[in-house]
mmCIF file with all atom_site columns, C-alpha atoms in Angstrom:
data_model
loop_
_atom_site.group_PDB
_atom_site.id
_atom_site.type_symbol
_atom_site.label_atom_id
_atom_site.label_alt_id
_atom_site.label_comp_id
_atom_site.label_asym_id
_atom_site.label_entity_id
_atom_site.label_seq_id
_atom_site.pdbx_PDB_ins_code
_atom_site.Cartn_x
_atom_site.Cartn_y
_atom_site.Cartn_z
_atom_site.occupancy
_atom_site.B_iso_or_equiv
_atom_site.pdbx_formal_charge
_atom_site.auth_seq_id
_atom_site.auth_comp_id
_atom_site.auth_asym_id
_atom_site.auth_atom_id
_atom_site.pdbx_PDB_model_num
ATOM 1  C CA . ILE A 1 1  ? 0.000   0.000   0.000   1.00 0.00 ? 1  ILE A CA 1
ATOM 2  C CA . HIS A 1 2  ? 1.240   3.459   -0.885  1.00 0.00 ? 2  HIS A CA 1
ATOM 3  C CA . ARG A 1 3  ? -0.132  6.619   0.731   1.00 0.00 ? 3  ARG A CA 1
ATOM 4  C CA . GLY A 1 4  ? 1.960   9.716   0.141   1.00 0.00 ? 4  GLY A CA 1
ATOM 5  C CA . ARG A 1 5  ? 5.452   8.816   1.383   1.00 0.00 ? 5  ARG A CA 1
ATOM 6  C CA . LEU A 1 6  ? 4.120   5.799   3.285   1.00 0.00 ? 6  LEU A CA 1
ATOM 7  C CA . HIS A 1 7  ? 4.972   2.409   1.739   1.00 0.00 ? 7  HIS A CA 1
ATOM 8  C CA . ILE A 1 8  ? 3.816   -0.636  3.721   1.00 0.00 ? 8  ILE A CA 1
ATOM 9  C CA . PRO A 1 9  ? 3.946   -4.242  2.471   1.00 0.00 ? 9  PRO A CA 1
ATOM 10 C CA . GLY A 1 10 ? 0.792   -6.323  2.744   1.00 0.00 ? 10 GLY A CA 1
ATOM 11 C CA . ARG A 1 11 ? -1.507  -8.718  0.908   1.00 0.00 ? 11 ARG A CA 1
ATOM 12 C CA . ILE A 1 12 ? -5.094  -8.806  -0.256  1.00 0.00 ? 12 ILE A CA 1
ATOM 13 C CA . PHE A 1 13 ? -6.653  -11.081 2.357   1.00 0.00 ? 13 PHE A CA 1
ATOM 14 C CA . GLN A 1 14 ? -10.211 -11.415 1.091   1.00 0.00 ? 14 GLN A CA 1
ATOM 15 C CA . LEU A 1 15 ? -12.421 -10.316 -1.830  1.00 0.00 ? 15 LEU A CA 1
ATOM 16 C CA . LEU A 1 16 ? -15.689 -9.249  -0.225  1.00 0.00 ? 16 LEU A CA 1
ATOM 17 C CA . ALA A 1 17 ? -17.837 -8.035  -3.113  1.00 0.00 ? 17 ALA A CA 1
ATOM 18 C CA . THR A 1 18 ? -17.976 -6.692  -6.642  1.00 0.00 ? 18 THR A CA 1
ATOM 19 C CA . LEU A 1 19 ? -19.633 -3.263  -6.740  1.00 0.00 ? 19 LEU A CA 1
ATOM 20 C CA . ASP A 1 20 ? -21.711 -1.405  -9.339  1.00 0.00 ? 20 ASP A CA 1
ATOM 21 C CA . LYS A 1 21 ? -19.683 1.533   -10.685 1.00 0.00 ? 21 LYS A CA 1
ATOM 22 C CA . SER A 1 22 ? -22.560 4.018   -10.759 1.00 0.00 ? 22 SER A CA 1
ATOM 23 C CA . SER A 1 23 ? -24.327 3.298   -7.464  1.00 0.00 ? 23 SER A CA 1
ATOM 24 C CA . GLY A 1 24 ? -21.666 1.503   -5.403  1.00 0.00 ? 24 GLY A CA 1
ATOM 25 C CA . GLU A 1 25 ? -24.148 -1.243  -4.508  1.00 0.00 ? 25 GLU A CA 1
ATOM 26 C CA . VAL A 1 26 ? -23.064 -4.882  -4.177  1.00 0.00 ? 26 VAL A CA 1
ATOM 27 C CA . VAL A 1 27 ? -23.429 -6.852  -7.427  1.00 0.00 ? 27 VAL A CA 1
ATOM 28 C CA . LYS A 1 28 ? -21.825 -10.131 -6.330  1.00 0.00 ? 28 LYS A CA 1
ATOM 29 C CA . LYS A 1 29 ? -20.636 -11.320 -2.924  1.00 0.00 ? 29 LYS A CA 1
ATOM 30 C CA . LYS A 1 30 ? -17.318 -13.181 -2.587  1.00 0.00 ? 30 LYS A CA 1
ATOM 31 C CA . PRO A 1 31 ? -16.156 -13.088 -6.230  1.00 0.00 ? 31 PRO A CA 1
ATOM 32 C CA . LYS A 1 32 ? -13.478 -15.626 -7.223  1.00 0.00 ? 32 LYS A CA 1
ATOM 33 C CA . ILE A 1 33 ? -11.755 -13.307 -9.720  1.00 0.00 ? 33 ILE A CA 1
ATOM 34 C CA . VAL A 1 34 ? -11.806 -9.605  -10.525 1.00 0.00 ? 34 VAL A CA 1
ATOM 35 C CA . GLN A 1 35 ? -11.919 -8.318  -14.088 1.00 0.00 ? 35 GLN A CA 1
ATOM 36 C CA . PRO A 1 36 ? -9.771  -5.294  -15.025 1.00 0.00 ? 36 PRO A CA 1
ATOM 37 C CA . GLY A 1 37 ? -11.661 -2.038  -14.480 1.00 0.00 ? 37 GLY A CA 1
ATOM 38 C CA . SER A 1 38 ? -13.996 -3.543  -11.857 1.00 0.00 ? 38 SER A CA 1
ATOM 39 C CA . TRP A 1 39 ? -14.852 -1.975  -8.530  1.00 0.00 ? 39 TRP A CA 1
ATOM 40 C CA . VAL A 1 40 ? -14.425 -4.329  -5.569  1.00 0.00 ? 40 VAL A CA 1
ATOM 41 C CA . ARG A 1 41 ? -14.404 -4.229  -1.790  1.00 0.00 ? 41 ARG A CA 1
ATOM 42 C CA . VAL A 1 42 ? -11.417 -6.069  -0.289  1.00 0.00 ? 42 VAL A CA 1
ATOM 43 C CA . ILE A 1 43 ? -9.756  -6.704  3.056   1.00 0.00 ? 43 ILE A CA 1
ATOM 44 C CA . ILE A 1 44 ? -6.020  -6.055  3.064   1.00 0.00 ? 44 ILE A CA 1
ATOM 45 C CA . ARG A 1 45 ? -3.705  -7.332  5.786   1.00 0.00 ? 45 ARG A CA 1
ATOM 46 C CA . LEU A 1 46 ? -0.636  -5.162  6.314   1.00 0.00 ? 46 LEU A CA 1
ATOM 47 C CA . ASP A 1 47 ? 2.685   -6.441  7.674   1.00 0.00 ? 47 ASP A CA 1
ATOM 48 C CA . GLN A 1 48 ? 2.719   -3.729  10.348  1.00 0.00 ? 48 GLN A CA 1
ATOM 49 C CA . ALA A 1 49 ? 0.242   -1.405  12.028  1.00 0.00 ? 49 ALA A CA 1
ATOM 50 C CA . VAL A 1 50 ? -0.309  1.854   10.138  1.00 0.00 ? 50 VAL A CA 1
ATOM 51 C CA . PRO A 1 51 ? -2.406  4.884   11.124  1.00 0.00 ? 51 PRO A CA 1
ATOM 52 C CA . LEU A 1 52 ? -4.837  5.178   8.186   1.00 0.00 ? 52 LEU A CA 1
ATOM 53 C CA . GLU A 1 53 ? -8.167  6.920   8.630   1.00 0.00 ? 53 GLU A CA 1
ATOM 54 C CA . ALA A 1 54 ? -11.197 6.893   6.356   1.00 0.00 ? 54 ALA A CA 1
ATOM 55 C CA . PRO A 1 55 ? -11.444 8.309   3.683   1.00 0.00 ? 55 PRO A CA 1
ATOM 56 C CA . ALA A 1 56 ? -7.693  7.993   2.957   1.00 0.00 ? 56 ALA A CA 1
ATOM 57 C CA . ARG A 1 57 ? -6.834  7.395   -0.695  1.00 0.00 ? 57 ARG A CA 1
ATOM 58 C CA . VAL A 1 58 ? -4.343  4.585   -1.272  1.00 0.00 ? 58 VAL A CA 1
ATOM 59 C CA . VAL A 1 59 ? -2.602  2.898   -4.194  1.00 0.00 ? 59 VAL A CA 1
ATOM 60 C CA . LEU A 1 60 ? -1.787  -0.815  -4.394  1.00 0.00 ? 60 LEU A CA 1
ATOM 61 C CA . ARG A 1 61 ? 1.412   -1.661  -6.242  1.00 0.00 ? 61 ARG A CA 1
ATOM 62 C CA . ALA A 1 62 ? 3.073   -4.959  -7.154  1.00 0.00 ? 62 ALA A CA 1
ATOM 63 C CA . ASN A 1 63 ? 6.522   -5.318  -8.707  1.00 0.00 ? 63 ASN A CA 1
ATOM 64 C CA . GLY A 1 64 ? 6.696   -1.585  -9.422  1.00 0.00 ? 64 GLY A CA 1
ATOM 65 C CA . GLU A 1 65 ? 3.329   -1.440  -11.212 1.00 0.00 ? 65 GLU A CA 1
ATOM 66 C CA . THR A 1 66 ? 0.098   0.109   -9.970  1.00 0.00 ? 66 THR A CA 1
ATOM 67 C CA . ILE A 1 67 ? -2.551  -2.613  -9.806  1.00 0.00 ? 67 ILE A CA 1
ATOM 68 C CA . ALA A 1 68 ? -5.324  -0.735  -7.976  1.00 0.00 ? 68 ALA A CA 1
ATOM 69 C CA . ALA A 1 69 ? -6.342  2.525   -6.357  1.00 0.00 ? 69 ALA A CA 1
ATOM 70 C CA . GLY A 1 70 ? -8.939  2.980   -3.687  1.00 0.00 ? 70 GLY A CA 1
ATOM 71 C CA . VAL A 1 71 ? -10.327 4.571   -0.569  1.00 0.00 ? 71 VAL A CA 1
ATOM 72 C CA . VAL A 1 72 ? -10.073 3.302   3.014   1.00 0.00 ? 72 VAL A CA 1
ATOM 73 C CA . GLU A 1 73 ? -13.485 2.655   4.574   1.00 0.00 ? 73 GLU A CA 1
#
């Protein structure tokens, strides 16, 4: 997770739901895969405790590439 100058390793722990882009309502609970461009709600487990408050904007990166962007709930 990247937030400003903060860079904390972690992993996506659970996919909770796929969301509708216009309304934000749940379309499917517990999806197995996520298509590119989809909106999803996930649980992320970080390797260390970090003070993040809602609605902090974060970026998820893997191997130097941005894979997702989102908002902390």
